[in-house]
PDB file of C-alpha atoms in Angstrom:
ATOM      1  CA  UNK A   1     -22.109 166.999  31.322  1.00 59.00           C
ATOM      2  CA  UNK A   2     -18.779 168.706  32.020  1.00 57.00           C
ATOM      3  CA  UNK A   3     -16.952 165.472  31.168  1.00 54.00           C
ATOM      4  CA  UNK A   4     -18.831 165.089  27.878  1.00 56.00           C
ATOM      5  CA  UNK A   5     -18.113 168.717  27.002  1.00 54.00           C
ATOM      6  CA  UNK A   6     -14.395 168.147  27.453  1.00 49.00           C
ATOM      7  CA  UNK A   7     -14.075 170.002  30.771  1.00 52.00           C
ATOM      8  CA  UNK A   8     -11.934 168.530  33.534  1.00 61.00           C
ATOM      9  CA  UNK A   9     -14.378 169.004  36.395  1.00 75.00           C
ATOM     10  CA  UNK A  10     -16.527 166.305  37.950  1.00 88.00           C
ATOM     11  CA  UNK A  11     -16.077 163.722  40.679  1.00 92.00           C
ATOM     12  CA  UNK A  12     -15.208 160.080  41.252  1.00 95.00           C
ATOM     13  CA  UNK A  13     -15.633 157.744  44.228  1.00 96.00           C
ATOM     14  CA  UNK A  14     -14.059 154.327  44.654  1.00 97.00           C
ATOM     15  CA  UNK A  15     -13.490 151.817  47.432  1.00 95.00           C
ATOM     16  CA  UNK A  16     -10.205 150.217  48.427  1.00 93.00           C
ATOM     17  CA  UNK A  17      -8.977 147.552  50.795  1.00 86.00           C
ATOM     18  CA  UNK A  18      -6.242 148.504  53.294  1.00 80.00           C
ATOM     19  CA  UNK A  19      -3.423 146.820  51.337  1.00 79.00           C
ATOM     20  CA  UNK A  20      -4.226 148.596  48.089  1.00 87.00           C
ATOM     21  CA  UNK A  21      -4.684 151.812  50.085  1.00 86.00           C
ATOM     22  CA  UNK A  22      -1.140 151.501  51.413  1.00 80.00           C
ATOM     23  CA  UNK A  23       0.514 150.359  48.174  1.00 83.00           C
ATOM     24  CA  UNK A  24      -1.020 151.573  44.905  1.00 89.00           C
ATOM     25  CA  UNK A  25      -3.713 154.142  45.757  1.00 93.00           C
ATOM     26  CA  UNK A  26      -1.404 157.091  46.622  1.00 93.00           C
ATOM     27  CA  UNK A  27       0.582 156.725  43.379  1.00 93.00           C
ATOM     28  CA  UNK A  28      -2.561 156.280  41.287  1.00 95.00           C
ATOM     29  CA  UNK A  29      -4.443 159.235  42.788  1.00 96.00           C
ATOM     30  CA  UNK A  30      -1.471 161.562  42.320  1.00 96.00           C
ATOM     31  CA  UNK A  31      -1.095 160.469  38.690  1.00 95.00           C
ATOM     32  CA  UNK A  32      -4.832 160.936  38.118  1.00 96.00           C
ATOM     33  CA  UNK A  33      -4.822 164.456  39.576  1.00 95.00           C
ATOM     34  CA  UNK A  34      -1.984 165.515  37.322  1.00 94.00           C
ATOM     35  CA  UNK A  35      -4.256 164.684  34.408  1.00 92.00           C
ATOM     36  CA  UNK A  36      -7.509 165.906  35.978  1.00 93.00           C
ATOM     37  CA  UNK A  37      -6.599 168.630  38.505  1.00 92.00           C
ATOM     38  CA  UNK A  38     -10.176 169.891  38.969  1.00 91.00           C
ATOM     39  CA  UNK A  39     -11.815 166.549  39.723  1.00 94.00           C
ATOM     40  CA  UNK A  40     -13.068 165.754  43.237  1.00 94.00           C
ATOM     41  CA  UNK A  41     -11.901 162.307  44.403  1.00 96.00           C
ATOM     42  CA  UNK A  42     -13.412 160.287  47.247  1.00 96.00           C
ATOM     43  CA  UNK A  43     -11.599 157.177  48.543  1.00 96.00           C
ATOM     44  CA  UNK A  44     -13.500 154.835  50.893  1.00 94.00           C
ATOM     45  CA  UNK A  45     -11.567 152.143  52.762  1.00 90.00           C
ATOM     46  CA  UNK A  46     -13.079 148.749  53.537  1.00 85.00           C
ATOM     47  CA  UNK A  47     -13.296 145.128  52.428  1.00 81.00           C
ATOM     48  CA  UNK A  48     -15.226 143.717  49.457  1.00 82.00           C
ATOM     49  CA  UNK A  49     -17.957 142.126  51.554  1.00 79.00           C
ATOM     50  CA  UNK A  50     -18.776 145.527  53.062  1.00 83.00           C
ATOM     51  CA  UNK A  51     -18.297 147.750  50.009  1.00 89.00           C
ATOM     52  CA  UNK A  52     -19.739 145.537  47.261  1.00 89.00           C
ATOM     53  CA  UNK A  53     -23.335 146.774  47.818  1.00 90.00           C
ATOM     54  CA  UNK A  54     -22.105 150.349  47.269  1.00 93.00           C
ATOM     55  CA  UNK A  55     -20.622 149.327  43.926  1.00 93.00           C
ATOM     56  CA  UNK A  56     -23.891 147.652  42.989  1.00 91.00           C
ATOM     57  CA  UNK A  57     -26.029 150.701  43.840  1.00 90.00           C
ATOM     58  CA  UNK A  58     -23.509 153.032  42.116  1.00 91.00           C
ATOM     59  CA  UNK A  59     -22.514 154.904  45.269  1.00 94.00           C
ATOM     60  CA  UNK A  60     -18.980 153.827  44.333  1.00 96.00           C
ATOM     61  CA  UNK A  61     -17.690 153.625  40.759  1.00 96.00           C
ATOM     62  CA  UNK A  62     -15.630 150.514  41.546  1.00 96.00           C
ATOM     63  CA  UNK A  63     -13.762 148.732  44.327  1.00 95.00           C
ATOM     64  CA  UNK A  64     -10.105 147.681  44.619  1.00 94.00           C
ATOM     65  CA  UNK A  65      -9.687 144.776  47.016  1.00 87.00           C
ATOM     66  CA  UNK A  66      -8.731 141.129  47.595  1.00 83.00           C
ATOM     67  CA  UNK A  67     -10.768 138.278  46.209  1.00 80.00           C
ATOM     68  CA  UNK A  68     -10.929 135.681  48.978  1.00 72.00           C
ATOM     69  CA  UNK A  69     -11.637 132.061  48.102  1.00 64.00           C
ATOM     70  CA  UNK A  70     -14.903 132.139  50.076  1.00 58.00           C
ATOM     71  CA  UNK A  71     -16.081 135.451  48.639  1.00 59.00           C
ATOM     72  CA  UNK A  72     -19.165 135.013  46.489  1.00 63.00           C
ATOM     73  CA  UNK A  73     -19.050 137.560  43.666  1.00 66.00           C
ATOM     74  CA  UNK A  74     -22.665 138.171  42.795  1.00 69.00           C
ATOM     75  CA  UNK A  75     -24.068 138.246  39.292  1.00 74.00           C
ATOM     76  CA  UNK A  76     -23.581 141.602  37.608  1.00 84.00           C
ATOM     77  CA  UNK A  77     -20.185 142.260  39.249  1.00 89.00           C
ATOM     78  CA  UNK A  78     -16.963 141.666  37.318  1.00 90.00           C
ATOM     79  CA  UNK A  79     -13.457 141.153  38.734  1.00 91.00           C
ATOM     80  CA  UNK A  80     -10.173 142.160  37.083  1.00 90.00           C
ATOM     81  CA  UNK A  81      -6.957 140.979  38.830  1.00 89.00           C
ATOM     82  CA  UNK A  82      -4.196 143.542  39.463  1.00 87.00           C
ATOM     83  CA  UNK A  83      -1.526 142.012  41.741  1.00 84.00           C
ATOM     84  CA  UNK A  84      -0.871 139.344  44.391  1.00 81.00           C
ATOM     85  CA  UNK A  85      -0.196 139.876  48.070  1.00 77.00           C
ATOM     86  CA  UNK A  86       1.181 137.183  50.354  1.00 80.00           C
ATOM     87  CA  UNK A  87       0.365 136.416  53.971  1.00 84.00           C
ATOM     88  CA  UNK A  88       2.830 135.830  56.764  1.00 89.00           C
ATOM     89  CA  UNK A  89       2.827 135.553  60.566  1.00 93.00           C
ATOM     90  CA  UNK A  90       4.083 138.492  62.639  1.00 94.00           C
ATOM     91  CA  UNK A  91       4.439 139.762  66.190  1.00 95.00           C
ATOM     92  CA  UNK A  92       5.904 142.660  68.110  1.00 95.00           C
ATOM     93  CA  UNK A  93       9.654 143.027  68.388  1.00 94.00           C
ATOM     94  CA  UNK A  94      10.770 141.257  71.571  1.00 94.00           C
ATOM     95  CA  UNK A  95       7.857 138.809  71.617  1.00 96.00           C
ATOM     96  CA  UNK A  96       8.768 135.688  73.659  1.00 95.00           C
ATOM     97  CA  UNK A  97       7.689 133.382  70.802  1.00 95.00           C
ATOM     98  CA  UNK A  98       9.282 135.350  67.967  1.00 95.00           C
ATOM     99  CA  UNK A  99      11.625 132.427  67.223  1.00 94.00           C
ATOM    100  CA  UNK A 100       8.817 129.852  66.843  1.00 95.00           C
ATOM    101  CA  UNK A 101       9.102 127.785  63.673  1.00 94.00           C
ATOM    102  CA  UNK A 102       5.578 126.377  63.534  1.00 94.00           C
ATOM    103  CA  UNK A 103       2.083 127.845  63.761  1.00 93.00           C
ATOM    104  CA  UNK A 104       1.227 124.955  66.103  1.00 91.00           C
ATOM    105  CA  UNK A 105       3.470 126.622  68.713  1.00 93.00           C
ATOM    106  CA  UNK A 106       1.380 129.792  68.545  1.00 93.00           C
ATOM    107  CA  UNK A 107      -2.214 128.566  68.768  1.00 91.00           C
ATOM    108  CA  UNK A 108      -2.568 129.222  72.501  1.00 91.00           C
ATOM    109  CA  UNK A 109      -2.243 132.986  71.965  1.00 93.00           C
ATOM    110  CA  UNK A 110      -4.872 135.445  70.699  1.00 94.00           C
ATOM    111  CA  UNK A 111      -4.619 136.054  66.940  1.00 94.00           C
ATOM    112  CA  UNK A 112      -5.160 139.331  65.133  1.00 93.00           C
ATOM    113  CA  UNK A 113      -6.049 139.460  61.442  1.00 86.00           C
ATOM    114  CA  UNK A 114      -6.955 141.897  58.684  1.00 79.00           C
ATOM    115  CA  UNK A 115      -8.821 139.307  56.710  1.00 74.00           C
ATOM    116  CA  UNK A 116     -12.262 137.849  57.498  1.00 72.00           C
ATOM    117  CA  UNK A 117     -12.266 135.389  60.400  1.00 78.00           C
ATOM    118  CA  UNK A 118     -13.484 132.675  58.011  1.00 76.00           C
ATOM    119  CA  UNK A 119     -10.214 132.928  56.075  1.00 76.00           C
ATOM    120  CA  UNK A 120      -8.154 132.297  59.214  1.00 82.00           C
ATOM    121  CA  UNK A 121     -10.392 129.307  60.019  1.00 83.00           C
ATOM    122  CA  UNK A 122      -9.813 127.964  56.489  1.00 81.00           C
ATOM    123  CA  UNK A 123      -6.033 128.301  56.840  1.00 83.00           C
ATOM    124  CA  UNK A 124      -5.939 126.578  60.235  1.00 87.00           C
ATOM    125  CA  UNK A 125      -8.247 123.805  59.039  1.00 86.00           C
ATOM    126  CA  UNK A 126      -5.936 123.186  56.060  1.00 85.00           C
ATOM    127  CA  UNK A 127      -3.033 122.802  58.493  1.00 86.00           C
ATOM    128  CA  UNK A 128      -4.984 120.356  60.658  1.00 89.00           C
ATOM    129  CA  UNK A 129      -5.164 122.830  63.549  1.00 88.00           C
ATOM    130  CA  UNK A 130      -8.035 124.159  65.614  1.00 88.00           C
ATOM    131  CA  UNK A 131      -8.803 127.858  65.275  1.00 88.00           C
ATOM    132  CA  UNK A 132      -7.160 129.890  68.081  1.00 88.00           C
ATOM    133  CA  UNK A 133      -9.323 131.627  70.675  1.00 86.00           C
ATOM    134  CA  UNK A 134      -9.870 134.473  70.604  1.00 90.00           C
ATOM    135  CA  UNK A 135      -9.549 135.814  67.054  1.00 90.00           C
ATOM    136  CA  UNK A 136      -9.603 139.608  66.739  1.00 92.00           C
ATOM    137  CA  UNK A 137     -10.512 140.852  63.273  1.00 87.00           C
ATOM    138  CA  UNK A 138      -9.411 144.456  62.776  1.00 85.00           C
ATOM    139  CA  UNK A 139     -10.212 146.251  59.521  1.00 78.00           C
ATOM    140  CA  UNK A 140      -8.485 149.480  60.569  1.00 81.00           C
ATOM    141  CA  UNK A 141      -4.922 149.695  59.273  1.00 80.00           C
ATOM    142  CA  UNK A 142      -3.621 152.029  61.990  1.00 83.00           C
ATOM    143  CA  UNK A 143      -5.419 150.220  64.834  1.00 88.00           C
ATOM    144  CA  UNK A 144      -4.107 146.878  63.578  1.00 88.00           C
ATOM    145  CA  UNK A 145      -0.482 148.051  63.714  1.00 89.00           C
ATOM    146  CA  UNK A 146      -0.895 149.515  67.214  1.00 91.00           C
ATOM    147  CA  UNK A 147      -2.669 146.443  68.563  1.00 93.00           C
ATOM    148  CA  UNK A 148      -0.010 144.083  67.247  1.00 93.00           C
ATOM    149  CA  UNK A 149       2.936 146.256  68.326  1.00 93.00           C
ATOM    150  CA  UNK A 150       1.499 146.833  71.812  1.00 94.00           C
ATOM    151  CA  UNK A 151       0.496 143.295  72.800  1.00 95.00           C
ATOM    152  CA  UNK A 152       1.502 139.634  72.708  1.00 95.00           C
ATOM    153  CA  UNK A 153      -1.064 138.854  70.017  1.00 95.00           C
ATOM    154  CA  UNK A 154       0.043 137.014  66.894  1.00 95.00           C
ATOM    155  CA  UNK A 155      -0.842 138.612  63.578  1.00 91.00           C
ATOM    156  CA  UNK A 156      -1.767 137.080  60.236  1.00 87.00           C
ATOM    157  CA  UNK A 157      -0.657 139.891  57.960  1.00 84.00           C
ATOM    158  CA  UNK A 158       0.109 140.672  54.329  1.00 80.00           C
ATOM    159  CA  UNK A 159       3.928 140.632  54.175  1.00 80.00           C
ATOM    160  CA  UNK A 160       3.882 144.099  52.597  1.00 77.00           C
ATOM    161  CA  UNK A 161       2.771 145.596  55.930  1.00 78.00           C
ATOM    162  CA  UNK A 162       6.068 144.736  57.616  1.00 81.00           C
ATOM    163  CA  UNK A 163       7.985 147.073  55.311  1.00 78.00           C
ATOM    164  CA  UNK A 164       5.733 150.061  55.960  1.00 75.00           C
ATOM    165  CA  UNK A 165       6.923 153.005  58.016  1.00 69.00           C
ATOM    166  CA  UNK A 166       4.463 152.328  60.847  1.00 68.00           C
ATOM    167  CA  UNK A 167       5.644 148.715  61.215  1.00 78.00           C
ATOM    168  CA  UNK A 168       9.420 148.897  60.746  1.00 80.00           C
ATOM    169  CA  UNK A 169      11.168 148.665  64.092  1.00 85.00           C
ATOM    170  CA  UNK A 170       8.055 147.562  65.981  1.00 91.00           C
ATOM    171  CA  UNK A 171       6.937 144.389  64.172  1.00 93.00           C
ATOM    172  CA  UNK A 172       8.821 141.353  62.925  1.00 93.00           C
ATOM    173  CA  UNK A 173       8.013 138.275  60.887  1.00 93.00           C
ATOM    174  CA  UNK A 174       7.804 134.894  62.615  1.00 94.00           C
ATOM    175  CA  UNK A 175       9.444 132.560  60.117  1.00 94.00           C
ATOM    176  CA  UNK A 176       7.182 129.548  60.430  1.00 93.00           C
ATOM    177  CA  UNK A 177       7.690 126.499  58.228  1.00 92.00           C
ATOM    178  CA  UNK A 178       4.119 126.517  56.931  1.00 88.00           C
ATOM    179  CA  UNK A 179       3.507 128.243  53.594  1.00 82.00           C
ATOM    180  CA  UNK A 180       0.499 130.572  53.624  1.00 81.00           C
ATOM    181  CA  UNK A 181      -1.132 131.179  50.289  1.00 73.00           C
ATOM    182  CA  UNK A 182      -1.694 134.718  49.101  1.00 72.00           C
ATOM    183  CA  UNK A 183      -4.618 136.513  47.533  1.00 78.00           C
ATOM    184  CA  UNK A 184      -5.283 138.292  44.297  1.00 84.00           C
ATOM    185  CA  UNK A 185      -6.100 141.992  44.601  1.00 87.00           C
ATOM    186  CA  UNK A 186      -8.143 143.422  41.758  1.00 90.00           C
ATOM    187  CA  UNK A 187     -10.993 145.656  40.657  1.00 92.00           C
ATOM    188  CA  UNK A 188     -14.655 144.846  41.272  1.00 94.00           C
ATOM    189  CA  UNK A 189     -17.048 146.799  39.031  1.00 94.00           C
ATOM    190  CA  UNK A 190     -20.549 146.545  37.601  1.00 93.00           C
ATOM    191  CA  UNK A 191     -20.418 144.168  34.650  1.00 91.00           C
ATOM    192  CA  UNK A 192     -23.429 145.622  32.840  1.00 87.00           C
ATOM    193  CA  UNK A 193     -22.458 149.309  32.978  1.00 87.00           C
ATOM    194  CA  UNK A 194     -19.313 150.790  31.408  1.00 90.00           C
ATOM    195  CA  UNK A 195     -17.252 152.926  33.768  1.00 92.00           C
ATOM    196  CA  UNK A 196     -17.661 156.690  33.269  1.00 91.00           C
ATOM    197  CA  UNK A 197     -14.720 158.441  31.641  1.00 92.00           C
ATOM    198  CA  UNK A 198     -13.176 159.678  34.876  1.00 94.00           C
ATOM    199  CA  UNK A 199     -13.588 156.309  36.573  1.00 95.00           C
ATOM    200  CA  UNK A 200     -11.906 154.661  33.578  1.00 94.00           C
ATOM    201  CA  UNK A 201      -8.953 157.036  33.941  1.00 95.00           C
ATOM    202  CA  UNK A 202      -8.630 156.278  37.659  1.00 96.00           C
ATOM    203  CA  UNK A 203      -8.925 152.533  37.019  1.00 95.00           C
ATOM    204  CA  UNK A 204      -6.099 152.754  34.462  1.00 95.00           C
ATOM    205  CA  UNK A 205      -3.908 154.668  36.931  1.00 95.00           C
ATOM    206  CA  UNK A 206      -4.525 151.983  39.576  1.00 94.00           C
ATOM    207  CA  UNK A 207      -3.774 149.201  37.073  1.00 92.00           C
ATOM    208  CA  UNK A 208      -0.458 150.869  36.117  1.00 92.00           C
ATOM    209  CA  UNK A 209       0.508 151.198  39.787  1.00 91.00           C
ATOM    210  CA  UNK A 210      -0.446 147.555  40.358  1.00 87.00           C
ATOM    211  CA  UNK A 211       1.704 146.380  37.456  1.00 85.00           C
ATOM    212  CA  UNK A 212       4.674 148.344  38.775  1.00 84.00           C
ATOM    213  CA  UNK A 213       4.208 146.827  42.213  1.00 77.00           C
ATOM    214  CA  UNK A 214       4.047 143.304  40.777  1.00 71.00           C
ATOM    215  CA  UNK A 215       7.115 143.926  38.609  1.00 68.00           C
ATOM    216  CA  UNK A 216       9.141 145.336  41.509  1.00 62.00           C
ATOM    217  CA  UNK A 217       8.503 142.166  43.508  1.00 56.00           C
TER     218      UNK A 217
END
């Protein structure tokens, strides 16, 4: 009612994957709050497979996250692409296999990944390799960085992570010959219900931040 009356109160809740959370969400939220300083904002971090039901039942206005090739987007949910992120292989600084030039040289070690385990299996299958054992899937951004920096595990990571403050100086890219395809990050929303005014404003702020990120690359 406050929104319809022209007031700037109200609230918004949206979900975000860890990459969007680290790249475009801070800029977008700050821009949104300059326009709507009295609005309460809730940001929930997770992956599409976990947060999609909360978009469907309207607990969240929308979700910003990656669209994996094996992700089934159910009827009634739309997807709008925002930017691409690219995967690479990484390890701690000083790792004994940091100079490896092929993923085949790394399969005997435990692997750590942000993405669903099925995605790693798909990548290894496409390279004609068996999936490493064990695979540790970590959906916590901070825990992921600490696990990779404090062990001999090999990480399948979005390249953007290596330039973040928590990773610089502790993680390094392993420059393997294999090319790992990236993913499209975008907005999942209910297709049959227009976004409320405040959610539209936040979605536009996120889209602007995503375009700037894509342009800068």
